[in-house]
């Protein structure tokens, strides 16, 4: 494909993207395919000779698109959102045009410097404290995902505690086997996965009856573990848990940790986006005593995946854990110490030019545009609850709208012998099997619940109202079936 | 930005990309900027209100592009290449259009299934054995980078050895502190970094005088370590080392490892691309006894960054080390065991639709198109050596063309008192300071050498010949200066 053919095919691709978003509303959010569908449609080998672009494009239409789950659909209410936006798509096109691998400054100065600058912008926008800005000892970095973010800070925390204990005369082996990391029982699975990777112990501390982690629970678990000879070194507190968007008592936890060498990491993967609205920034109370803070712009802030923003209070902690400088990476700029080499802030060496999309998104929407998007989603979640509450015989709201998430479950229905959990799971399956709405199921305590999250910029009030209508219909069908069974 | 504005701005972006590649040859490969240049040009805060697209685009031109290192430039001879291609760029546009987060099958069936299929395609294309195909116990997965690839297989190897020793009655703590991983002294720094992350020991085994790792060296180091109570569990053998593209004796190493429980990982990050040419597939001798194999399509195979292909012989080993299934990720398809959930094959949870670009590239170029690209680069590297050899008084070829890499250094020049290393470093600095060519310096043994790698599809014979001419000019200037100093 030469430059002129790329121009033609590129225009066609732009048109295809326009068509995709125009038709998004009329396409079912979940595909109809069964596992293994694609293998039957594609050949077993790559072609020997180049194929005409028309064939590739046609196969994309006929084999790939029918197997896609439409995360941008206005009827996508599952997991948490993963917003795309047109400014971010264009930024990614430019990133692909340049296709630099910016592992150190000289590999593309603009790539490194823009990242530092826009992460300072986002810091100020969401009301993080100045200790996380790049002009002090801290700074921000783009990670692929929150999982990678928590892994790198856990590594930094491990190195910090090992260095500290070594100074006190302990051996590295003696420390390594005693390290323990914590999260609440609502913390994201990535915390436990990171513990598996760094090979330390992990304990899920029970949350309270609202699924929030309290300082007192942290204290009692930690004290017991210390008595047993363990070394607590890391804890994640969450703003907006995965299951119910609960908010841990960060201020309490920070107080509990005072005087210890436990690293406090804040996981605001989803809800961090809401901090662009000043009315949510009170949630940051206590965050000024955390060592790291992470949220995913690629979730609910109109920035295409992947773009997970991580700030650390002391960048030297990351470098101590992750820096290695072999000869082939030595260069004058890096040796001078004047520049940031982000390769030492992450697991991979190579990295894409992702700051471009943050820059484009912040400028194309402006802070107010982003706030409008967040507030609209939150309002629609409240509207969802309002609609659902019109059927108090069917539905119980498990957790009130938290940001843009509502959790609900089905009440036990007389004339059926199905338990609430069974009914809820049946409804969950009915909804997703229809392919018209996509929701996720989770467990809160012993209760099966359905999570309904608003987030797509294409979702309107009508989608929410229609969604509730469908949910009511599915519910009635389930109850009817269950009644028939009992008769 | 609504759909129609996106169409307009998207067309403009396509035109901008065309212009970029048209002008690529006339732009200096390295930018002129100094550290901190961008901070002076950009405001301190994100804008409150949305800004016009024209302003964003204009700032991209005036502030970002002047600070970019042009990895696609025909004069980029540094590191290893990171090819972009038009089919890959369009595939990425579609990936961004869909913007699914394919961590499990149901999150986008096409995303998972296409990945399995195209990694089988690539397996067959590069001549890997069938044990790495997905229809047996193995299979392929796209990782971001070779660093992530080696980390996940090291984790799998660690879990495997721990499970094995536990069965023999050892405690997990007892094993963990004794584990040791190996690479040659030429292995990529990511191996040592992975060892730091998983918290095991690492030893660099001396390579031979051609910078290749021999089976006998592995045996003697391992035997000594076992005597001292250590547990060898992982070794990386490299096809195409970073410094000189040397090739370890994989067959010898595989023989040495027979009967042990040491995981043999093959790192072919750069040179793996050459295996699309049957004449290089003899290099795979012994690879049929490896547990994992990795190469980066994003380096030299016309696929935009990132796209690192990893195959494992037993996918269960990855799952044992990395799988966790919390309630919110449970679903019928995954529970049935019929589908692959790639989240359990990697560190992050979320993942992009990267298989699209492999599919587009394989089809748009065809196997023969890819072979042509590889053979052209290799021929140009040979041409480089040929040209450079016309100046035997100045240059010594440290390592003959290996794939598309030539390493060379400056000979000691009479009438100067500069050592060869000093002269070579001076030349390296002259070349890069000119911004007209970009090369990397490394150390082979005690010798400073300059690495000259051909790889951009835009590089022609003329660029190589001109490159040598410039290198000769810089060399003569350095010698002249040195002679003046001595007088």
GROMACS .gro file of N, CA, C and O in nm, chain B residues 174-224:
model
  204
  661UNK      N    1   1.114  -2.194   5.154
  661UNK     CA    2   1.242  -2.259   5.133
  661UNK      C    3   1.286  -2.256   4.988
  661UNK      O    4   1.405  -2.241   4.957
  662UNK      N    5   1.188  -2.269   4.898
  662UNK     CA    6   1.220  -2.270   4.756
  662UNK      C    7   1.245  -2.128   4.704
  662UNK      O    8   1.343  -2.101   4.636
  663UNK      N    9   1.153  -2.039   4.742
  663UNK     CA   10   1.149  -1.905   4.680
  663UNK      C   11   1.284  -1.834   4.690
  663UNK      O   12   1.326  -1.767   4.595
  664UNK      N   13   1.351  -1.847   4.802
  664UNK     CA   14   1.475  -1.771   4.820
  664UNK      C   15   1.594  -1.836   4.748
  664UNK      O   16   1.701  -1.778   4.742
  665UNK      N   17   1.573  -1.956   4.692
  665UNK     CA   18   1.685  -2.026   4.628
  665UNK      C   19   1.676  -2.025   4.476
  665UNK      O   20   1.766  -2.076   4.408
  666UNK      N   21   1.567  -1.970   4.423
  666UNK     CA   22   1.547  -1.976   4.278
  666UNK      C   23   1.646  -1.887   4.204
  666UNK      O   24   1.673  -1.774   4.245
  667UNK      N   25   1.698  -1.939   4.094
  667UNK     CA   26   1.790  -1.858   4.014
  667UNK      C   27   1.756  -1.870   3.865
  667UNK      O   28   1.729  -1.979   3.814
  668UNK      N   29   1.754  -1.754   3.799
  668UNK     CA   30   1.728  -1.747   3.655
  668UNK      C   31   1.857  -1.709   3.583
  668UNK      O   32   1.945  -1.644   3.643
  669UNK      N   33   1.867  -1.748   3.457
  669UNK     CA   34   1.988  -1.720   3.379
  669UNK      C   35   1.958  -1.658   3.244
  669UNK      O   36   1.852  -1.679   3.185
  670UNK      N   37   2.056  -1.587   3.196
  670UNK     CA   38   2.063  -1.545   3.057
  670UNK      C   39   2.211  -1.535   3.027
  670UNK      O   40   2.293  -1.549   3.119
  671UNK      N   41   2.247  -1.507   2.902
  671UNK     CA   42   2.389  -1.486   2.877
  671UNK      C   43   2.424  -1.343   2.917
  671UNK      O   44   2.336  -1.262   2.946
  672UNK      N   45   2.553  -1.312   2.915
  672UNK     CA   46   2.592  -1.173   2.945
  672UNK      C   47   2.550  -1.078   2.832
  672UNK      O   48   2.567  -0.957   2.841
  673UNK      N   49   2.494  -1.134   2.725
  673UNK     CA   50   2.442  -1.053   2.614
  673UNK      C   51   2.290  -1.049   2.614
  673UNK      O   52   2.229  -0.986   2.528
  674UNK      N   53   2.227  -1.117   2.708
  674UNK     CA   54   2.080  -1.122   2.710
  674UNK      C   55   2.023  -0.984   2.739
  674UNK      O   56   2.089  -0.898   2.799
  675UNK      N   57   1.903  -0.962   2.696
  675UNK     CA   58   1.840  -0.831   2.712
  675UNK      C   59   1.819  -0.799   2.861
  675UNK      O   60   1.792  -0.888   2.940
  676UNK      N   61   1.828  -0.672   2.893
  676UNK     CA   62   1.814  -0.629   3.032
  676UNK      C   63   1.679  -0.667   3.092
  676UNK      O   64   1.663  -0.671   3.214
  677UNK      N   65   1.580  -0.693   3.006
  677UNK     CA   66   1.447  -0.728   3.058
  677UNK      C   67   1.449  -0.859   3.137
  677UNK      O   68   1.362  -0.880   3.221
  678UNK      N   69   1.548  -0.944   3.110
  678UNK     CA   70   1.554  -1.070   3.185
  678UNK      C   71   1.592  -1.040   3.330
  678UNK      O   72   1.533  -1.092   3.424
  679UNK      N   73   1.693  -0.955   3.345
  679UNK     CA   74   1.733  -0.918   3.481
  679UNK      C   75   1.621  -0.841   3.550
  679UNK      O   76   1.595  -0.860   3.669
  680UNK      N   77   1.554  -0.755   3.474
  680UNK     CA   78   1.444  -0.678   3.533
  680UNK      C   79   1.332  -0.772   3.579
  680UNK      O   80   1.277  -0.755   3.688
  681UNK      N   81   1.301  -0.872   3.497
  681UNK     CA   82   1.198  -0.969   3.537
  681UNK      C   83   1.240  -1.041   3.665
  681UNK      O   84   1.158  -1.065   3.754
  682UNK      N   85   1.368  -1.074   3.675
  682UNK     CA   86   1.417  -1.140   3.797
  682UNK      C   87   1.401  -1.050   3.918
  682UNK      O   88   1.363  -1.096   4.027
  683UNK      N   89   1.428  -0.921   3.900
  683UNK     CA   90   1.407  -0.826   4.010
  683UNK      C   91   1.260  -0.826   4.052
  683UNK      O   92   1.228  -0.822   4.170
  684UNK      N   93   1.172  -0.829   3.953
  684UNK     CA   94   1.029  -0.820   3.983
  684UNK      C   95   0.981  -0.945   4.056
  684UNK      O   96   0.912  -0.936   4.156
  685UNK      N   97   1.019  -1.064   4.004
  685UNK     CA   98   0.972  -1.185   4.071
  685UNK      C   99   1.056  -1.216   4.193
  685UNK      O  100   1.026  -1.308   4.268
  686UNK      N  101   1.161  -1.137   4.213
  686UNK     CA  102   1.241  -1.147   4.334
  686UNK      C  103   1.317  -1.280   4.342
  686UNK      O  104   1.317  -1.347   4.444
  687UNK      N  105   1.381  -1.314   4.231
  687UNK     CA  106   1.468  -1.432   4.234
  687UNK      C  107   1.609  -1.387   4.197
  687UNK      O  108   1.630  -1.275   4.153
  688UNK      N  109   1.704  -1.475   4.216
  688UNK     CA  110   1.841  -1.443   4.177
  688UNK      C  111   1.853  -1.448   4.026
  688UNK      O  112   1.776  -1.515   3.957
  689UNK      N  113   1.952  -1.376   3.974
  689UNK     CA  114   1.978  -1.378   3.831
  689UNK      C  115   2.129  -1.384   3.810
  689UNK      O  116   2.204  -1.318   3.879
  690UNK      N  117   2.170  -1.466   3.715
  690UNK     CA  118   2.312  -1.470   3.681
  690UNK      C  119   2.329  -1.459   3.531
  690UNK      O  120   2.261  -1.526   3.454
  691UNK      N  121   2.422  -1.372   3.490
  691UNK     CA  122   2.455  -1.359   3.348
  691UNK      C  123   2.570  -1.455   3.319
  691UNK      O  124   2.680  -1.440   3.373
  692UNK      N  125   2.545  -1.553   3.235
  692UNK     CA  126   2.647  -1.653   3.203
  692UNK      C  127   2.734  -1.600   3.089
  692UNK      O  128   2.680  -1.550   2.990
  693UNK      N  129   2.868  -1.610   3.103
  693UNK     CA  130   2.954  -1.556   2.997
  693UNK      C  131   2.927  -1.621   2.861
  693UNK      O  132   2.912  -1.742   2.851
  694UNK      N  133   2.922  -1.537   2.760
  694UNK     CA  134   2.906  -1.587   2.623
  694UNK      C  135   3.045  -1.616   2.566
  694UNK      O  136   3.147  -1.582   2.625
  695UNK      N  137   3.050  -1.676   2.447
  695UNK     CA  138   3.180  -1.708   2.388
  695UNK      C  139   3.236  -1.586   2.313
  695UNK      O  140   3.180  -1.476   2.321
  696UNK      N  141   3.344  -1.606   2.241
  696UNK     CA  142   3.410  -1.489   2.178
  696UNK      C  143   3.329  -1.431   2.061
  696UNK      O  144   3.362  -1.325   2.009
  697UNK      N  145   3.223  -1.503   2.021
  697UNK     CA  146   3.131  -1.447   1.922
  697UNK      C  147   3.003  -1.396   1.989
  697UNK      O  148   2.902  -1.373   1.922
  698UNK      N  149   3.005  -1.387   2.122
  698UNK     CA  150   2.892  -1.334   2.201
  698UNK      C  151   2.771  -1.427   2.203
  698UNK      O  152   2.658  -1.383   2.223
  699UNK      N  153   2.797  -1.558   2.182
  699UNK     CA  154   2.691  -1.658   2.182
  699UNK      C  155   2.703  -1.742   2.309
  699UNK      O  156   2.813  -1.770   2.356
  700UNK      N  157   2.590  -1.786   2.359
  700UNK     CA  158   2.589  -1.871   2.478
  700UNK      C  159   2.599  -2.017   2.438
  700UNK      O  160   2.524  -2.064   2.352
  701UNK      N  161   2.695  -2.089   2.501
  701UNK     CA  162   2.717  -2.231   2.471
  701UNK      C  163   2.656  -2.318   2.580
  701UNK      O  164   2.649  -2.277   2.697
  702UNK      N  165   2.619  -2.439   2.541
  702UNK     CA  166   2.564  -2.534   2.638
  702UNK      C  167   2.660  -2.564   2.752
  702UNK      O  168   2.620  -2.576   2.868
  703UNK      N  169   2.790  -2.574   2.719
  703UNK     CA  170   2.888  -2.610   2.822
  703UNK      C  171   2.898  -2.502   2.929
  703UNK      O  172   2.913  -2.533   3.049
  704UNK      N  173   2.886  -2.377   2.891
  704UNK     CA  174   2.891  -2.268   2.990
  704UNK      C  175   2.770  -2.277   3.082
  704UNK      O  176   2.780  -2.255   3.203
  705UNK      N  177   2.657  -2.306   3.022
  705UNK     CA  178   2.535  -2.318   3.102
  705UNK      C  179   2.553  -2.431   3.204
  705UNK      O  180   2.524  -2.415   3.323
  706UNK      N  181   2.604  -2.544   3.153
  706UNK     CA  182   2.619  -2.661   3.242
  706UNK      C  183   2.709  -2.628   3.360
  706UNK      O  184   2.673  -2.655   3.475
  707UNK      N  185   2.824  -2.567   3.333
  707UNK     CA  186   2.919  -2.549   3.443
  707UNK      C  187   2.865  -2.449   3.546
  707UNK      O  188   2.881  -2.469   3.667
  708UNK      N  189   2.798  -2.345   3.501
  708UNK     CA  190   2.741  -2.248   3.596
  708UNK      C  191   2.630  -2.313   3.677
  708UNK      O  192   2.624  -2.300   3.801
  709UNK      N  193   2.544  -2.386   3.610
  709UNK     CA  194   2.430  -2.449   3.678
  709UNK      C  195   2.476  -2.551   3.781
  709UNK      O  196   2.425  -2.556   3.892
  710UNK      N  197   2.575  -2.630   3.742
  710UNK     CA  198   2.623  -2.733   3.834
  710UNK      C  199   2.679  -2.672   3.962
  710UNK      O  200   2.652  -2.718   4.073
  711UNK      N  201   2.752  -2.563   3.943
  711UNK     CA  202   2.810  -2.497   4.060
  711UNK      C  203   2.699  -2.438   4.150
  711UNK      O  204   2.705  -2.451   4.272
   0.00000   0.00000   0.00000
